[in-house]
Amino acid sequence: TKTIVIGEEFTLTATVAPADAADKAVMWTSDDSNVATVDEGKVTAVAAGTANITVTTKDGGKTATCAVTVNKREPVSRNAILLEDFTATWCGPCFSGMKNIHKQMEGFGDKVILVCQHLSDDFAIQHSRTLSDFYGVEGIPSSMIDRTKGVVGEEVIFHPGYLTKAILEKKLAEPTYVTINLTTSYNEATKEIKVKVEGELLEDYPKAKLNVYLVQDGIIYEQNGGGNNYVHRNALRDVISKDTWGDALGVSQGKYSKEYTYKLPDKIGKFNTDPAKMYIVAFVADAVNTSGDNTKNIVHNSVIKAIK
């Protein structure tokens, strides 16, 4: 007998007697390949349940069986939660909404990652408009946490004025079945940012994709309600993963690893870039829909790291 978890592998060895048998050829089978598969004795756990792995001699049909029990993987603590806020420099209420966001985020450090998705202003990029259209943003400020319905209110989108520390703590305490690790480096001579994201899907997520954002702090610019020298933080400046809903991980379950090289321009739009104030945000999210139902593309786990 053998007990393993989804995604785990082990190898069975068949010994044929007598030792001087002329034909030692064997065949391997699983009585439930939806639970566990076998290939030349190598057993792979696919889903929770039980399966019998049987080896049979071609000469004489002698058999031996291993009963395999597959359990679900245990969830893990999430690195961080992703808080996205749709905002604009021309929006007066966005100033007070952002003020509450920063107040509620105090003490969480990198456990709560804020990304400001600007709309129709000098920070704005098309990616943010695509997201706002998909999530039905009719007025700003509007926020979402892990792109998940019902975290605040009944929909995915909510007004940031309703955000509280208790809401962030509750969401952060939810376990996940996706791990994510991020390493970055910056070459000042070439202005190239190297990004490596790796982790593991502990359960089967056929729609999961990797998103990689470039964000910047400390941009001094006007803000309705905040004056002409307002310090803008966590502004989305580019999408390194390019595809709107993320890049394929190459697996639906198991370990994944992706690397990116991004050449940092001197300016993005009208604002100078500053590598000392820039960060990479990476997150794994489902990409179930690109139109219609906006409640399925939830974020499983996120991480942030400075580029230098």
CSV table of C-alpha atoms in Angstrom, one decimal:
chain,number,residue,atom,x,y,z
A,1,THR,CA,0.0,0.0,0.0
A,2,LYS,CA,1.0,3.6,-0.5
A,3,THR,CA,-0.5,7.0,0.5
A,4,ILE,CA,0.5,10.1,-1.5
A,5,VAL,CA,-0.9,13.5,-2.4
A,6,ILE,CA,-2.0,14.9,-5.7
A,7,GLY,CA,0.9,15.6,-8.0
A,8,GLU,CA,3.3,13.3,-6.1
A,9,GLU,CA,5.1,10.5,-7.9
A,10,PHE,CA,6.8,7.3,-6.8
A,11,THR,CA,8.2,4.2,-8.6
A,12,LEU,CA,7.2,0.6,-8.0
A,13,THR,CA,9.6,-2.2,-8.8
A,14,ALA,CA,8.5,-5.7,-9.9
A,15,THR,CA,10.7,-8.7,-9.1
A,16,VAL,CA,10.1,-11.8,-11.2
A,17,ALA,CA,10.9,-15.2,-9.7
A,18,PRO,CA,12.7,-17.4,-10.3
A,19,ALA,CA,15.8,-15.3,-10.9
A,20,ASP,CA,16.6,-17.3,-14.0
A,21,ALA,CA,13.2,-17.0,-15.6
A,22,ALA,CA,13.5,-16.8,-19.4
A,23,ASP,CA,10.8,-14.1,-19.8
A,24,LYS,CA,10.7,-11.3,-17.2
A,25,ALA,CA,8.6,-8.9,-19.2
A,26,VAL,CA,5.7,-7.3,-17.3
A,27,MET,CA,2.8,-5.0,-17.9
A,28,TRP,CA,1.6,-2.2,-15.6
A,29,THR,CA,-2.0,-1.0,-15.3
A,30,SER,CA,-4.1,1.2,-13.1
A,31,ASP,CA,-7.8,0.4,-12.4
A,32,ASP,CA,-8.6,4.1,-12.1
A,33,SER,CA,-6.3,6.4,-14.2
A,34,ASN,CA,-8.3,9.4,-13.1
A,35,VAL,CA,-6.9,8.9,-9.7
A,36,ALA,CA,-3.4,7.5,-10.4
A,37,THR,CA,-1.6,6.7,-13.6
A,38,VAL,CA,1.3,4.3,-14.1
A,39,ASP,CA,4.1,4.2,-16.7
A,40,GLU,CA,6.7,1.4,-16.5
A,41,GLY,CA,6.2,1.4,-12.7
A,42,LYS,CA,6.2,5.1,-12.2
A,43,VAL,CA,3.0,6.1,-10.5
A,44,THR,CA,1.6,9.7,-10.7
A,45,ALA,CA,-1.2,10.9,-8.4
A,46,VAL,CA,-3.8,12.8,-10.4
A,47,ALA,CA,-6.8,13.3,-8.1
A,48,ALA,CA,-8.1,12.4,-4.7
A,49,GLY,CA,-9.3,8.8,-4.3
A,50,THR,CA,-8.0,5.2,-4.5
A,51,ALA,CA,-6.6,3.1,-7.3
A,52,ASN,CA,-5.0,-0.3,-7.6
A,53,ILE,CA,-1.7,-0.5,-9.5
A,54,THR,CA,-1.2,-3.9,-10.9
A,55,VAL,CA,1.8,-5.5,-12.5
A,56,THR,CA,1.3,-8.6,-14.6
A,57,THR,CA,3.9,-11.0,-16.1
A,58,LYS,CA,3.5,-11.6,-19.8
A,59,ASP,CA,4.5,-15.2,-19.3
A,60,GLY,CA,1.9,-16.9,-17.1
A,61,GLY,CA,-0.1,-13.8,-16.1
A,62,LYS,CA,1.2,-13.7,-12.5
A,63,THR,CA,0.2,-10.4,-10.7
A,64,ALA,CA,1.1,-8.2,-7.8
A,65,THR,CA,-0.9,-5.2,-6.7
A,66,CYS,CA,-0.3,-2.0,-4.8
A,67,ALA,CA,-3.3,-0.1,-3.3
A,68,VAL,CA,-2.7,3.6,-3.7
A,69,THR,CA,-4.6,6.3,-1.8
A,70,VAL,CA,-4.3,9.8,-3.1
A,71,ASN,CA,-5.1,12.7,-0.8
A,72,LYS,CA,-5.6,16.4,-1.6
A,73,ARG,CA,-2.6,18.7,-1.1
A,74,GLU,CA,-2.8,20.8,2.1
A,75,PRO,CA,-3.3,24.5,1.4
A,76,VAL,CA,-0.6,27.0,2.3
A,77,SER,CA,-0.6,30.6,3.6
A,78,ARG,CA,-0.8,33.2,0.9
A,79,ASN,CA,2.1,35.6,0.4
A,80,ALA,CA,-0.2,38.6,0.0
A,81,ILE,CA,-3.5,39.8,-1.3
A,82,LEU,CA,-3.9,42.0,-4.3
A,83,LEU,CA,-5.8,45.3,-3.8
A,84,GLU,CA,-6.5,47.1,-7.1
A,85,ASP,CA,-8.0,50.6,-7.1
A,86,PHE,CA,-9.4,52.3,-10.2
A,87,THR,CA,-8.6,56.0,-9.8
A,88,ALA,CA,-7.7,59.2,-11.7
A,89,THR,CA,-5.9,62.4,-11.0
A,90,TRP,CA,-9.0,64.4,-12.1
A,91,CYS,CA,-11.2,62.5,-9.6
A,92,GLY,CA,-11.9,64.4,-6.3
A,93,PRO,CA,-13.5,61.5,-4.4
A,94,CYS,CA,-10.5,59.3,-5.4
A,95,PHE,CA,-8.3,61.4,-3.1
A,96,SER,CA,-10.4,60.5,0.0
A,97,GLY,CA,-10.8,57.0,-1.2
A,98,MET,CA,-7.0,56.6,-1.5
A,99,LYS,CA,-6.6,58.2,1.9
A,100,ASN,CA,-8.7,55.4,3.5
A,101,ILE,CA,-6.9,52.7,1.6
A,102,HIS,CA,-3.5,53.8,2.9
A,103,LYS,CA,-4.9,54.1,6.4
A,104,GLN,CA,-6.3,50.5,6.4
A,105,MET,CA,-3.1,49.1,4.8
A,106,GLU,CA,-0.9,50.4,7.7
A,107,GLY,CA,0.9,47.6,9.5
A,108,PHE,CA,0.4,45.0,6.7
A,109,GLY,CA,3.7,45.7,4.9
A,110,ASP,CA,4.0,43.6,1.7
A,111,LYS,CA,1.1,41.4,2.8
A,112,VAL,CA,-1.3,43.7,1.1
A,113,ILE,CA,-0.2,44.8,-2.4
A,114,LEU,CA,-1.8,48.0,-3.8
A,115,VAL,CA,-1.9,48.6,-7.6
A,116,CYS,CA,-3.5,51.8,-8.8
A,117,GLN,CA,-5.2,51.3,-12.1
A,118,HIS,CA,-5.5,54.9,-13.5
A,119,LEU,CA,-8.2,55.8,-16.0
A,120,SER,CA,-8.3,58.6,-18.5
A,121,ASP,CA,-5.4,60.6,-17.1
A,122,ASP,CA,-1.6,61.0,-17.7
A,123,PHE,CA,-0.8,57.8,-15.8
A,124,ALA,CA,-3.4,55.6,-17.6
A,125,ILE,CA,-2.5,52.6,-19.8
A,126,GLN,CA,-4.9,50.6,-22.0
A,127,HIS,CA,-4.6,47.6,-19.7
A,128,SER,CA,-6.4,49.5,-16.9
A,129,ARG,CA,-9.2,50.5,-19.3
A,130,THR,CA,-9.7,46.9,-20.4
A,131,LEU,CA,-10.0,45.8,-16.8
A,132,SER,CA,-12.4,48.6,-15.8
A,133,ASP,CA,-14.7,47.7,-18.8
A,134,PHE,CA,-14.6,44.0,-17.9
A,135,TYR,CA,-15.5,44.7,-14.3
A,136,GLY,CA,-18.2,47.2,-15.1
A,137,VAL,CA,-16.6,50.2,-13.4
A,138,GLU,CA,-19.2,52.9,-13.7
A,139,GLY,CA,-17.7,55.4,-11.3
A,140,ILE,CA,-14.4,55.9,-9.5
A,141,PRO,CA,-12.9,55.3,-7.0
A,142,SER,CA,-13.7,51.6,-7.3
A,143,SER,CA,-11.6,48.8,-5.8
A,144,MET,CA,-11.4,45.0,-5.8
A,145,ILE,CA,-9.5,42.5,-3.7
A,146,ASP,CA,-8.1,39.4,-5.4
A,147,ARG,CA,-10.7,40.1,-8.1
A,148,THR,CA,-13.1,38.1,-5.9
A,149,LYS,CA,-16.8,38.6,-5.6
A,150,GLY,CA,-18.3,39.4,-2.1
A,151,VAL,CA,-15.1,40.4,-0.2
A,152,VAL,CA,-16.7,43.8,0.3
A,153,GLY,CA,-20.4,44.0,-0.5
A,154,GLU,CA,-21.9,41.6,-3.0
A,155,GLU,CA,-20.0,42.3,-6.2
A,156,VAL,CA,-16.3,42.2,-7.2
A,157,ILE,CA,-16.1,46.0,-7.3
A,158,PHE,CA,-16.6,48.1,-4.1
A,159,HIS,CA,-16.1,51.7,-3.0
A,160,PRO,CA,-12.7,52.0,-1.1
A,161,GLY,CA,-14.4,54.0,1.6
A,162,TYR,CA,-15.8,50.7,2.9
A,163,LEU,CA,-12.4,49.0,3.2
A,164,THR,CA,-11.4,48.1,6.8
A,165,LYS,CA,-8.4,46.3,8.4
A,166,ALA,CA,-10.8,43.5,9.4
A,167,ILE,CA,-11.6,42.9,5.8
A,168,LEU,CA,-8.0,42.7,4.8
A,169,GLU,CA,-7.1,40.4,7.8
A,170,LYS,CA,-9.9,38.1,6.9
A,171,LYS,CA,-9.0,37.8,3.3
A,172,LEU,CA,-5.3,37.4,4.1
A,173,ALA,CA,-6.1,34.5,6.5
A,174,GLU,CA,-7.7,32.5,3.7
A,175,PRO,CA,-5.4,29.7,2.6
A,176,THR,CA,-4.4,29.0,-1.0
A,177,TYR,CA,-3.4,26.1,-3.2
A,178,VAL,CA,-0.9,28.2,-5.2
A,179,THR,CA,2.6,29.1,-4.2
A,180,ILE,CA,4.6,31.9,-5.7
A,181,ASN,CA,8.1,33.2,-5.4
A,182,LEU,CA,9.7,36.2,-7.1
A,183,THR,CA,13.3,37.3,-7.7
A,184,THR,CA,14.4,40.4,-9.5
A,185,SER,CA,17.6,42.2,-10.5
A,186,TYR,CA,18.4,45.4,-12.3
A,187,ASN,CA,21.4,46.2,-14.5
A,188,GLU,CA,22.0,49.9,-14.4
A,189,ALA,CA,24.3,49.8,-17.5
A,190,THR,CA,21.7,48.1,-19.7
A,191,LYS,CA,18.6,49.2,-17.8
A,192,GLU,CA,17.4,45.7,-18.0
A,193,ILE,CA,15.1,44.2,-15.3
A,194,LYS,CA,15.4,40.5,-14.9
A,195,VAL,CA,12.3,38.8,-13.4
A,196,LYS,CA,11.9,35.2,-12.3
A,197,VAL,CA,8.7,33.8,-11.0
A,198,GLU,CA,8.3,30.3,-9.8
A,199,GLY,CA,6.0,28.2,-7.6
A,200,GLU,CA,3.6,25.4,-7.6
A,201,LEU,CA,-0.1,24.7,-8.4
A,202,LEU,CA,-1.0,22.3,-5.6
A,203,GLU,CA,-4.4,21.5,-7.2
A,204,ASP,CA,-5.5,21.4,-10.8
A,205,TYR,CA,-6.0,24.9,-12.2
A,206,PRO,CA,-6.3,24.6,-16.0
A,207,LYS,CA,-7.2,28.3,-16.4
A,208,ALA,CA,-4.5,29.7,-14.1
A,209,LYS,CA,-2.1,32.3,-15.7
A,210,LEU,CA,0.8,34.4,-14.5
A,211,ASN,CA,0.6,38.2,-14.4
A,212,VAL,CA,3.6,40.5,-14.0
A,213,TYR,CA,3.2,44.2,-13.3
A,214,LEU,CA,5.6,47.1,-13.1
A,215,VAL,CA,4.5,49.7,-10.5
A,216,GLN,CA,6.1,53.0,-9.3
A,217,ASP,CA,6.0,55.0,-6.2
A,218,GLY,CA,6.8,58.6,-5.4
A,219,ILE,CA,5.6,60.4,-8.6
A,220,ILE,CA,4.8,64.0,-7.7
A,221,TYR,CA,1.9,65.3,-9.8
A,222,GLU,CA,-1.5,66.9,-9.4
A,223,GLN,CA,-4.4,65.2,-7.8
A,224,ASN,CA,-7.9,66.7,-7.5
A,225,GLY,CA,-8.3,67.2,-3.8
A,226,GLY,CA,-4.6,66.7,-3.0
A,227,GLY,CA,-3.1,69.7,-4.8
A,228,ASN,CA,-0.4,70.0,-7.4
A,229,ASN,CA,2.4,68.2,-5.4
A,230,TYR,CA,0.5,65.1,-4.5
A,231,VAL,CA,2.7,62.0,-4.2
A,232,HIS,CA,1.3,59.2,-6.3
A,233,ARG,CA,2.1,55.7,-5.1
A,234,ASN,CA,1.7,52.2,-6.5
A,235,ALA,CA,0.9,53.5,-10.0
A,236,LEU,CA,0.7,50.8,-12.6
A,237,ARG,CA,3.2,51.7,-15.3
A,238,ASP,CA,3.4,48.6,-17.6
A,239,VAL,CA,2.4,45.0,-17.9
A,240,ILE,CA,5.5,42.9,-18.4
A,241,SER,CA,3.5,39.7,-19.0
A,242,LYS,CA,1.8,41.5,-21.9
A,243,ASP,CA,-1.3,39.3,-22.3
A,244,THR,CA,-4.3,41.1,-20.6
A,245,TRP,CA,-5.2,38.0,-18.6
A,246,GLY,CA,-1.7,36.7,-18.0
A,247,ASP,CA,0.8,34.3,-19.6
A,248,ALA,CA,0.4,30.5,-19.7
A,249,LEU,CA,2.2,28.7,-16.8
A,250,GLY,CA,2.9,25.6,-18.9
A,251,VAL,CA,1.2,23.4,-16.3
A,252,SER,CA,-2.3,23.1,-14.9
A,253,GLN,CA,-0.9,21.4,-11.8
A,254,GLY,CA,2.6,21.1,-10.4
A,255,LYS,CA,5.7,23.3,-10.5
A,256,TYR,CA,6.0,26.3,-12.8
A,257,SER,CA,8.8,28.8,-13.6
A,258,LYS,CA,8.9,31.8,-16.0
A,259,GLU,CA,11.5,34.4,-16.6
A,260,TYR,CA,11.2,37.9,-18.2
A,261,THR,CA,13.6,40.6,-19.3
A,262,TYR,CA,12.3,44.1,-19.5
A,263,LYS,CA,14.2,47.1,-20.7
A,264,LEU,CA,13.3,50.1,-18.6
A,265,PRO,CA,12.7,53.2,-20.7
A,266,ASP,CA,13.7,56.6,-19.4
A,267,LYS,CA,10.0,57.7,-19.5
A,268,ILE,CA,6.7,56.0,-19.5
A,269,GLY,CA,4.2,58.5,-20.8
A,270,LYS,CA,5.1,61.9,-19.4
A,271,PHE,CA,6.8,60.6,-16.2
A,272,ASN,CA,10.4,59.7,-15.6
A,273,THR,CA,11.1,56.2,-14.4
A,274,ASP,CA,13.0,55.7,-11.2
A,275,PRO,CA,14.3,52.2,-10.6
A,276,ALA,CA,14.8,53.0,-6.9
A,277,LYS,CA,11.1,53.5,-6.5
A,278,MET,CA,9.8,50.8,-8.8
A,279,TYR,CA,8.5,47.3,-8.0
A,280,ILE,CA,7.5,44.1,-9.7
A,281,VAL,CA,4.1,42.7,-8.7
A,282,ALA,CA,3.5,39.1,-9.8
A,283,PHE,CA,0.3,37.1,-9.2
A,284,VAL,CA,-1.4,33.9,-10.4
A,285,ALA,CA,-5.0,34.4,-11.4
A,286,ASP,CA,-7.6,32.3,-13.3
A,287,ALA,CA,-8.4,33.5,-16.8
A,288,VAL,CA,-11.8,31.8,-17.2
A,289,ASN,CA,-13.6,34.6,-19.0
A,290,THR,CA,-12.5,37.6,-21.1
A,291,SER,CA,-16.0,38.9,-21.4
A,292,GLY,CA,-19.3,38.3,-19.7
A,293,ASP,CA,-19.2,36.9,-16.2
A,294,ASN,CA,-16.5,38.8,-14.3
A,295,THR,CA,-16.6,36.7,-11.1
A,296,LYS,CA,-14.4,33.8,-12.2
A,297,ASN,CA,-11.0,35.3,-12.7
A,298,ILE,CA,-9.9,35.2,-9.1
A,299,VAL,CA,-6.4,35.8,-7.9
A,300,HIS,CA,-4.9,32.9,-6.0
A,301,ASN,CA,-1.6,34.4,-4.7
A,302,SER,CA,0.5,37.5,-5.1
A,303,VAL,CA,4.0,38.8,-4.4
A,304,ILE,CA,5.8,42.1,-4.7
A,305,LYS,CA,9.6,42.9,-4.8
A,306,ALA,CA,11.7,46.0,-5.5
A,307,ILE,CA,13.7,45.8,-8.7
A,308,LYS,CA,16.9,47.0,-7.0
